[in-house]
Amino acid sequence: MANKLNNFDAVVVGAGFSGLYMLYRLREAGFSTRVFEAGEGVGGTWYWNRYPGARCDSESIYYNYTFSEELYKEWTWSSRYPEQPEILKYLNFVADKFKLRPDIQFKTRITGAQYDEDQNNWQIQLDDGTTVTAKYFITGVGCLSAANLPNFKGLENFKGERYHTGHWPHEKVDFTGKRVGIIGTGSSGVQAIPVIAEEAGHLTVFQRTPQYSAPARNHPYAPEYIRQSKENFNEIKKQMRESQGGQPVPIPTKSALEVSKEERERVYNDAWENGGLGIFSSYYDITINEAANETAAEFIRSKICEIVKKPEMAQKLLPSYYYGTKRPIIDTNYYETFNRDNVSLVDVKSSPIVEITQKGIKTTEAEYELDAIVLATGFDGMTGPLLKMDIRGKDGVSLKEKWMGGAQTRTYLGVAKAGFPNFFMITGPESPSVLSNMPVSIEQHVEWIGDCIEYLRENGMETIEANVDAEEAWSQHCREVAEATLFTKTDSWYTGANIPGKPRRFLIYLGGVGAYRQKCDEIAEKGYEGFTMKPSKKPVP
Ligand code: N01
């Protein structure tokens, strides 16, 4: 029988970028807040994803909090795309600076939460069997925290070592001299493959879909560059917040088809040489027009053929889906790695994996004997982390039932859900989330939620709940924006197509972070239009 431990103003799930700032924001406003975190430390994504080669793919001077100028100026990044340990160190620095740890309960997973209509609060179950209550229940679970472990026949029979990139051990895994197999060539696989190849005796890459990737060209930051970025803090912050993707890059105004072939090649080449995601943001129509998309796709394919020396290997690595409609990847020596003698590539689309045996991986064509298998098979994105918990709103109806397992996912602004009073999702489905620089979208949601909760207190309101019609309209708007792009036409974790049986839905708002922020602010200014509030029975303090 569960016993009640405590009662808080707010309970927050997760101590990553979202949870840490939400805790700080609410605590500063005087709300008692408790964060529950399954890991033993802070960091979220950066706590779990410790695989070799893991690093950021947003430039570090933009991949951090901007709510505190002091914090921004105190922290100095070493390089353009730092590795996971440095980002984790940053989040630990934030937790220490703002003395957040006393309000975080580690090694505790929230398994479920039910809204109690009589008490107007949330009853929240922890995996140690206890229940806590809170007026507000806020998820900061990220979009990519539920690992996808494919249901390979015989996976449990494998006698060697087995790892998933999203749950990497804390101690170093030594692949020296070993026969390693890696399944998956998304961002995680593409980052891990070159690093593992340097250590392993032999690395076999099991690729289902070839990827477009551009060189990261990571480099240490010059002290002068750091000094300037700190000096320009306010301008950088403003530009990030008003931008399309959360980074201070100008929104492209030209079509890839209105310029000459030579001009386009020059632009793509410059982006390639400069490193990073420049090709993706070269022209405004790359993700909306097939012909424009093909120009970028063909450019990257030509680079793959240039880099990979063995023509047969290069052919296998050529992608054909619409460039950018799976998450664009940046790498360090990814394609170059396939020139190594100790790396081989198995196309598991033409010869699928049929079984994991005691000795290794068996495809329809051969059995590959291995000492270790790395699953870089990604995540059940967007809805996965939310539906892992049994969240129940009014009348005991669960989020899973409301969303029909993902077939009818509807939110208001990606932050609230009709039928779930006083419930907020940081970077939830149908917000810009993963198609933006995450810290920028996280800060925007945290600040909006914090302001909303303060508004409720100041106005003597007990509950806030999204209206069904407002939710329906927002959801439809999201779908319309997405349908005008090529994103919905590709099988990816964006569309849920990576999880067998998962309903196909594109749950990211593509209108851009600047426009989205404006929309959210307007709604707040109109007294939280599209929400219904109920006054508190208690007198306003
Ligand atoms: O996962 P993915 P990820 N048999 O889903 C393959 C973020 N991230 O962990 O494409 C064989 O992209 C699957 O094949 P296919 C970033 O947002 C960021 O790599 O479905 N193969 C694919 O190749 C990213 O997008 C960074 O045909 C199977 C791979 O596994 C997101 O996380 C770094 C399979 C999964 O790729 C997810 O990236 C890392 C099966 N049954 C991650 N099932 C940064 O740089 C799956 N695959 C910040």
mmCIF file of N, CA, C and O in Angstrom, residues 55 57 81 187 190-191 194 211-218 272 275-277 300 307 328-337:
data_model
loop_
_atom_site.group_PDB
_atom_site.id
_atom_site.type_symbol
_atom_site.label_atom_id
_atom_site.label_comp_id
_atom_site.label_asym_id
_atom_site.label_seq_id
_atom_site.Cartn_x
_atom_site.Cartn_y
_atom_site.Cartn_z
ATOM 1 N N ARG A 55 28.529 13.795 -29.111
ATOM 2 C CA ARG A 55 28.766 15.231 -28.959
ATOM 3 C C ARG A 55 27.570 16.000 -29.500
ATOM 4 O O ARG A 55 26.677 15.453 -30.130
ATOM 5 N N ASP A 57 25.414 18.732 -31.701
ATOM 6 C CA ASP A 57 25.469 19.178 -33.092
ATOM 7 C C ASP A 57 24.876 20.571 -33.282
ATOM 8 O O ASP A 57 24.610 20.999 -34.398
ATOM 9 N N TYR A 81 31.808 22.041 -31.152
ATOM 10 C CA TYR A 81 30.850 20.961 -30.873
ATOM 11 C C TYR A 81 31.413 20.078 -29.758
ATOM 12 O O TYR A 81 32.041 19.045 -30.030
ATOM 13 N N SER A 187 22.086 9.597 -36.028
ATOM 14 C CA SER A 187 23.096 10.497 -35.440
ATOM 15 C C SER A 187 24.014 9.743 -34.485
ATOM 16 O O SER A 187 25.236 9.968 -34.477
ATOM 17 N N VAL A 190 26.359 7.303 -36.452
ATOM 18 C CA VAL A 190 27.321 8.055 -37.261
ATOM 19 C C VAL A 190 28.409 8.686 -36.384
ATOM 20 O O VAL A 190 29.563 8.796 -36.791
ATOM 21 N N GLN A 191 28.047 9.064 -35.177
ATOM 22 C CA GLN A 191 29.068 9.600 -34.265
ATOM 23 C C GLN A 191 29.938 8.493 -33.680
ATOM 24 O O GLN A 191 31.140 8.670 -33.480
ATOM 25 N N PRO A 194 33.050 6.041 -36.283
ATOM 26 C CA PRO A 194 34.482 6.354 -36.481
ATOM 27 C C PRO A 194 35.319 6.125 -35.226
ATOM 28 O O PRO A 194 36.482 5.716 -35.322
ATOM 29 N N GLN A 211 22.735 7.366 -44.848
ATOM 30 C CA GLN A 211 22.443 8.706 -44.307
ATOM 31 C C GLN A 211 23.173 9.809 -45.037
ATOM 32 O O GLN A 211 24.274 9.601 -45.515
ATOM 33 N N TYR A 212 22.556 10.980 -45.057
ATOM 34 C CA TYR A 212 23.264 12.191 -45.476
ATOM 35 C C TYR A 212 23.946 12.744 -44.231
ATOM 36 O O TYR A 212 23.286 12.963 -43.214
ATOM 37 N N SER A 213 25.228 12.973 -44.329
ATOM 38 C CA SER A 213 25.900 13.609 -43.198
ATOM 39 C C SER A 213 26.909 14.615 -43.751
ATOM 40 O O SER A 213 27.458 14.414 -44.830
ATOM 41 N N ALA A 214 27.115 15.680 -43.022
ATOM 42 C CA ALA A 214 28.093 16.696 -43.437
ATOM 43 C C ALA A 214 29.164 16.791 -42.358
ATOM 44 O O ALA A 214 28.893 16.512 -41.192
ATOM 45 N N PRO A 215 30.372 17.176 -42.736
ATOM 46 C CA PRO A 215 31.422 17.237 -41.712
ATOM 47 C C PRO A 215 31.134 18.304 -40.661
ATOM 48 O O PRO A 215 30.663 19.399 -40.991
ATOM 49 N N ALA A 216 31.416 17.976 -39.402
ATOM 50 C CA ALA A 216 31.198 18.945 -38.321
ATOM 51 C C ALA A 216 32.295 20.007 -38.329
ATOM 52 O O ALA A 216 32.058 21.168 -38.070
ATOM 53 N N ARG A 217 33.503 19.553 -38.652
ATOM 54 C CA ARG A 217 34.696 20.416 -38.584
ATOM 55 C C ARG A 217 34.772 21.111 -37.229
ATOM 56 O O ARG A 217 34.813 22.344 -37.119
ATOM 57 N N ASN A 218 34.744 20.272 -36.234
ATOM 58 C CA ASN A 218 34.888 20.793 -34.874
ATOM 59 C C ASN A 218 36.275 21.404 -34.714
ATOM 60 O O ASN A 218 37.235 20.937 -35.320
ATOM 61 N N TRP A 272 29.828 23.027 -46.773
ATOM 62 C CA TRP A 272 30.548 21.770 -46.506
ATOM 63 C C TRP A 272 31.900 22.055 -45.875
ATOM 64 O O TRP A 272 32.302 21.421 -44.889
ATOM 65 N N GLY A 275 31.608 23.373 -42.362
ATOM 66 C CA GLY A 275 31.169 22.357 -41.397
ATOM 67 C C GLY A 275 29.851 22.732 -40.734
ATOM 68 O O GLY A 275 29.432 23.883 -40.765
ATOM 69 N N GLY A 276 29.190 21.720 -40.165
ATOM 70 C CA GLY A 276 27.911 21.971 -39.485
ATOM 71 C C GLY A 276 26.730 21.786 -40.417
ATOM 72 O O GLY A 276 26.822 21.138 -41.462
ATOM 73 N N LEU A 277 25.609 22.390 -40.023
ATOM 74 C CA LEU A 277 24.346 22.138 -40.713
ATOM 75 C C LEU A 277 24.018 23.174 -41.793
ATOM 76 O O LEU A 277 22.866 23.362 -42.153
ATOM 77 N N ILE A 300 25.514 16.077 -51.633
ATOM 78 C CA ILE A 300 26.111 15.228 -50.574
ATOM 79 C C ILE A 300 26.484 13.860 -51.145
ATOM 80 O O ILE A 300 27.551 13.317 -50.831
ATOM 81 N N ILE A 307 34.738 10.801 -51.272
ATOM 82 C CA ILE A 307 35.479 10.404 -50.063
ATOM 83 C C ILE A 307 35.728 8.899 -50.018
ATOM 84 O O ILE A 307 36.821 8.450 -49.682
ATOM 85 N N PRO A 328 19.077 15.860 -39.984
ATOM 86 C CA PRO A 328 20.377 15.997 -40.644
ATOM 87 C C PRO A 328 21.505 15.731 -39.646
ATOM 88 O O PRO A 328 21.407 16.096 -38.477
ATOM 89 N N ILE A 329 22.545 15.095 -40.137
ATOM 90 C CA ILE A 329 23.610 14.646 -39.238
ATOM 91 C C ILE A 329 24.898 15.388 -39.579
ATOM 92 O O ILE A 329 25.136 15.723 -40.743
ATOM 93 N N ILE A 330 25.706 15.664 -38.562
ATOM 94 C CA ILE A 330 27.064 16.127 -38.829
ATOM 95 C C ILE A 330 28.023 15.140 -38.158
ATOM 96 O O ILE A 330 27.671 14.520 -37.153
ATOM 97 N N ASP A 331 29.180 14.987 -38.772
ATOM 98 C CA ASP A 331 30.055 13.898 -38.321
ATOM 99 C C ASP A 331 31.509 14.310 -38.303
ATOM 100 O O ASP A 331 31.878 15.368 -38.818
ATOM 101 N N THR A 332 32.313 13.435 -37.742
ATOM 102 C CA THR A 332 33.760 13.590 -37.802
ATOM 103 C C THR A 332 34.312 12.300 -38.386
ATOM 104 O O THR A 332 34.284 11.254 -37.722
ATOM 105 N N ASN A 333 34.693 12.353 -39.650
ATOM 106 C CA ASN A 333 35.291 11.209 -40.364
ATOM 107 C C ASN A 333 34.345 10.031 -40.548
ATOM 108 O O ASN A 333 34.790 8.880 -40.525
ATOM 109 N N TYR A 334 33.053 10.284 -40.726
ATOM 110 C CA TYR A 334 32.132 9.154 -40.905
ATOM 111 C C TYR A 334 32.392 8.408 -42.211
ATOM 112 O O TYR A 334 32.746 7.223 -42.196
ATOM 113 N N TYR A 335 32.255 9.096 -43.324
ATOM 114 C CA TYR A 335 32.436 8.382 -44.601
ATOM 115 C C TYR A 335 33.886 7.888 -44.745
ATOM 116 O O TYR A 335 34.125 6.796 -45.273
ATOM 117 N N GLU A 336 34.839 8.665 -44.239
ATOM 118 C CA GLU A 336 36.259 8.279 -44.312
ATOM 119 C C GLU A 336 36.496 6.936 -43.637
ATOM 120 O O GLU A 336 37.364 6.151 -44.042
ATOM 121 N N THR A 337 35.703 6.660 -42.599
ATOM 122 C CA THR A 337 35.890 5.426 -41.828
ATOM 123 C C THR A 337 35.688 4.182 -42.700
ATOM 124 O O THR A 337 36.266 3.131 -42.440
#
